[in-house]
CSV table of C-alpha atoms in Angstrom, one decimal:
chain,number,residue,atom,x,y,z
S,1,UNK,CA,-15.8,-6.8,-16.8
S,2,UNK,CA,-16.0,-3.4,-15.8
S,3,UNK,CA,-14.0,-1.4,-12.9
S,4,UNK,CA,-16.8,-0.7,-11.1
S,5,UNK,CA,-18.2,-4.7,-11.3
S,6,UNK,CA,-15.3,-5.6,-9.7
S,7,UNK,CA,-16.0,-5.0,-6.5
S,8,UNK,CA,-19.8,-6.4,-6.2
S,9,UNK,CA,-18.3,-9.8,-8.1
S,10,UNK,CA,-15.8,-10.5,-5.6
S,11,UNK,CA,-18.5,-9.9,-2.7
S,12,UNK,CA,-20.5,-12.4,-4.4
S,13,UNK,CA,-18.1,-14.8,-4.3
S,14,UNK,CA,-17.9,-14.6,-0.9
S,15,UNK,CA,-14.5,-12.2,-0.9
S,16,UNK,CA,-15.9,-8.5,0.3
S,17,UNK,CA,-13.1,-5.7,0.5
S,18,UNK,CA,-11.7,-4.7,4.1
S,19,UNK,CA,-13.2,-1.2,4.7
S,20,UNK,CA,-10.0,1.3,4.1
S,21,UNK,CA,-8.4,-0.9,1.9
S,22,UNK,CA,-7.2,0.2,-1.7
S,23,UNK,CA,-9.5,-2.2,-3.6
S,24,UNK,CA,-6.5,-2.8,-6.4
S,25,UNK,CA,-4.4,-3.9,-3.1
S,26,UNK,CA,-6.9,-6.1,-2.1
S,27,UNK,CA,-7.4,-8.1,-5.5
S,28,UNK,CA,-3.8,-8.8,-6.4
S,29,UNK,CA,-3.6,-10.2,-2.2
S,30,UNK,CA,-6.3,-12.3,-3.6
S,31,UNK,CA,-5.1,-13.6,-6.6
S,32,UNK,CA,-1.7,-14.0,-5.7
S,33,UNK,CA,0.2,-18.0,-3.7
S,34,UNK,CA,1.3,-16.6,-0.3
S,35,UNK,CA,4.6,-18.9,-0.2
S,36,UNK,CA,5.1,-18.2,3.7
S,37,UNK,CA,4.4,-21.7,4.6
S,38,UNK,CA,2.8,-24.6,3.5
S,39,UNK,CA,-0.5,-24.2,5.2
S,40,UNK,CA,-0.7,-20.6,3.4
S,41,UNK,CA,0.1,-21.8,0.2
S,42,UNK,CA,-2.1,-24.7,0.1
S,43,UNK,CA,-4.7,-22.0,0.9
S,44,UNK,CA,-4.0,-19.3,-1.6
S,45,UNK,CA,-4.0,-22.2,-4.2
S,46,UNK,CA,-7.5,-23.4,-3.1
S,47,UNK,CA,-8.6,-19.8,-3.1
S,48,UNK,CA,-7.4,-18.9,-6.5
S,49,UNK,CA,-8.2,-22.1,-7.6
S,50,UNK,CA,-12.2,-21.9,-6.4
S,51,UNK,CA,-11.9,-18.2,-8.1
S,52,UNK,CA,-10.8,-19.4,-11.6
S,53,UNK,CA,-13.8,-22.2,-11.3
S,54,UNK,CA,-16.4,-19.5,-10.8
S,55,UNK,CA,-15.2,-17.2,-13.3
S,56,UNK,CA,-15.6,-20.1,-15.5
S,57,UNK,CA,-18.9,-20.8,-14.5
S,58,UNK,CA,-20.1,-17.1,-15.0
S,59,UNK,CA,-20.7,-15.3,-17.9
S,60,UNK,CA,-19.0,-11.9,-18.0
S,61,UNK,CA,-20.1,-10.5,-21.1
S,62,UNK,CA,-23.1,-8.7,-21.3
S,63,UNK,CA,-25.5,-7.8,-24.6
S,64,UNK,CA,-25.1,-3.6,-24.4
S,65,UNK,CA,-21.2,-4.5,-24.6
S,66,UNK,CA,-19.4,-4.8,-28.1
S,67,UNK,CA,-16.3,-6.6,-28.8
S,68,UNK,CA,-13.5,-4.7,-28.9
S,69,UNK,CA,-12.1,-3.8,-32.1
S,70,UNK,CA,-9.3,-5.0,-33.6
S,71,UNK,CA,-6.7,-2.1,-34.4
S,72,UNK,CA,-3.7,-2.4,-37.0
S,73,UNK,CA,-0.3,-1.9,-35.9
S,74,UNK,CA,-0.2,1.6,-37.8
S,75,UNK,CA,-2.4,3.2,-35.2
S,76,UNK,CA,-0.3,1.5,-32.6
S,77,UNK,CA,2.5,3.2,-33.5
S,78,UNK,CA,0.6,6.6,-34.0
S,79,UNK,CA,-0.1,7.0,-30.8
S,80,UNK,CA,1.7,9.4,-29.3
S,81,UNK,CA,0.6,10.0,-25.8
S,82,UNK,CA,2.9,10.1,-23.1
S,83,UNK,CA,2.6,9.1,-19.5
S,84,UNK,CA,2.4,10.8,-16.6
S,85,UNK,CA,5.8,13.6,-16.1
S,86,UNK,CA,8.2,12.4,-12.6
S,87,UNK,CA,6.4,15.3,-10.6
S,88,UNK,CA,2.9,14.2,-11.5
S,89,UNK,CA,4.1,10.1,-10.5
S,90,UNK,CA,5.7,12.1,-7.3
S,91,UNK,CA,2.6,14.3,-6.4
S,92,UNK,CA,0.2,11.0,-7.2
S,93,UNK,CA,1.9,8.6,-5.2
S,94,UNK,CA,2.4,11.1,-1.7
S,95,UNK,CA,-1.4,12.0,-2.2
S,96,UNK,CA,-2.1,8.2,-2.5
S,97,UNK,CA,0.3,7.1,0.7
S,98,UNK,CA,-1.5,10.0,2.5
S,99,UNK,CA,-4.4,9.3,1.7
S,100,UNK,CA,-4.1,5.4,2.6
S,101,UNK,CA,-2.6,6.7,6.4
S,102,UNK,CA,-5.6,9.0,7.0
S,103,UNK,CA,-7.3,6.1,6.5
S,104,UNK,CA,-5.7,3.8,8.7
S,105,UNK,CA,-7.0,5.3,12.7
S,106,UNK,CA,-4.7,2.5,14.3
S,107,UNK,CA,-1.9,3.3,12.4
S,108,UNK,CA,-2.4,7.1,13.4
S,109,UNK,CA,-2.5,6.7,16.9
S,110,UNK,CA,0.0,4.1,17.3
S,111,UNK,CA,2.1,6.3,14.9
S,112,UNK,CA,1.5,9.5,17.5
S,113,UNK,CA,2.0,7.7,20.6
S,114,UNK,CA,5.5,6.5,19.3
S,115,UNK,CA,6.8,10.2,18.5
S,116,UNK,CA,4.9,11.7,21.7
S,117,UNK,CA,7.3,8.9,23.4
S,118,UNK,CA,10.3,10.0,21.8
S,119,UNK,CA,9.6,13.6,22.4
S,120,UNK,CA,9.3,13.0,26.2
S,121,UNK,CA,12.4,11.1,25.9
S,122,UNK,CA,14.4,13.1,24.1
S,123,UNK,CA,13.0,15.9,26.4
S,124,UNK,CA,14.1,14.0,29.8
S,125,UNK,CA,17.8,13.9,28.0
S,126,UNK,CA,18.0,17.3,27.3
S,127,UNK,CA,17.2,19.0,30.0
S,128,UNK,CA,20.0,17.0,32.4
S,129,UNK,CA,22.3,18.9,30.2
S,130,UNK,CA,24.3,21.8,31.4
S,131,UNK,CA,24.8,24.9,29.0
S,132,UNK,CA,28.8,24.1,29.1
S,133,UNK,CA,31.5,23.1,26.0
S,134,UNK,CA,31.6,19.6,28.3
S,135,UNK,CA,27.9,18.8,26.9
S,136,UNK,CA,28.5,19.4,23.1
S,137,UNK,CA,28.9,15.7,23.1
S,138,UNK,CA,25.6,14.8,25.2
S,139,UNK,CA,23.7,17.6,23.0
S,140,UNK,CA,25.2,15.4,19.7
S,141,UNK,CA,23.5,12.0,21.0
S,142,UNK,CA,20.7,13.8,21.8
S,143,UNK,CA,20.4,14.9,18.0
S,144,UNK,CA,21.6,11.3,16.6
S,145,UNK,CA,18.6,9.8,19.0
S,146,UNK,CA,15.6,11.9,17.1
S,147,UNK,CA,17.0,10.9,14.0
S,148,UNK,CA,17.3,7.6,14.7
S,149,UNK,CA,13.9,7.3,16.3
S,150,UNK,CA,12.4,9.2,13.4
S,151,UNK,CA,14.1,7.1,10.7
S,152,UNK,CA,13.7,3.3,12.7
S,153,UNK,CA,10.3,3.5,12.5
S,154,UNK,CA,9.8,4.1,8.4
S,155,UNK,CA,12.5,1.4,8.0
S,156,UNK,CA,10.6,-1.2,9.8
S,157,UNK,CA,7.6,-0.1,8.1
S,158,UNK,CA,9.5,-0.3,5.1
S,159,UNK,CA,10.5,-3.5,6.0
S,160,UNK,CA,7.4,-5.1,7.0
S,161,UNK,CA,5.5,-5.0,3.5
S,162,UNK,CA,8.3,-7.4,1.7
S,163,UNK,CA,7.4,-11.0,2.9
């Protein structure tokens, strides 16, 4: 069917889209086996399972549409058109990661109160430190801390999204 079907058939099967989620996201969670455990797999299966039935049962087609045409291999291999260029991909993907944090107001604040905590940490540290060369060492922690506490936190994130 068509992109912007996709949505209203998946509601009408009784699967509607978590507001601020990417929609694409949300149908390859749905269609994929979560092997995490047994109970989740079992799950997943019944769910993909009770999907494939009613797509079955449905008819997708509609009159107005056409079937597609069938095009040789000579204006395959004619086509000429290249992708997106490495800044482009860049430029898409940080406008698409931004775009899915603006979204996400738990993840902002939770996000926020973390680095307001660091900063009053990091703040507490530095100013027990005296202005002498016996505190180079202290003021080198100090900088090895915020980068640290910046870095931990996009790790873990980083972490978190492979099962």
């Amino acid at each position: 069917g068509k992109c912007n079907e996709a949505l209203p058939y998946f509601n009408g099967l009784g699967y509607p889209c978590p507001k601020h989620e990417n929609p694409a996201d949300f149908f390859i969670d749905l269609l994929t086996i979560d092997p995490s455990s047994e109970k989740t797999t079992q799950d997943s299966e019944q769910r993909v399972d009770d999907i494939i039935q009613s797509s079955k049962s449905k008819p997708h087609t509609h009159e107005h549409e056409k079937e597609p045409e069938r095009s040789d291999d000579r204006e395959l291999s004619q086509n000429n058109q290249t992708g997106a260029g490495f800044l482009k991909q860049i430029y898409l993907l940080v406008k698409r990661t931004t775009t899915n944090s603006l979204r996400d107001r738990a993840y902002l604040i939770g996000r926020t109160a973390q680095n307001l905590l660091l900063a009053v940490m990091v703040l507490i540290l530095f100013f027990q430190m005296d202005n002498d060369q016996t505190s180079i060492q202290d003021r080198i922690s100090v900088v090895f801390m915020c980068l640290l506490g910046t870095t931990f936190s996009e790790a873990v994130a980083a972490a978190l999204v492979f099962p």
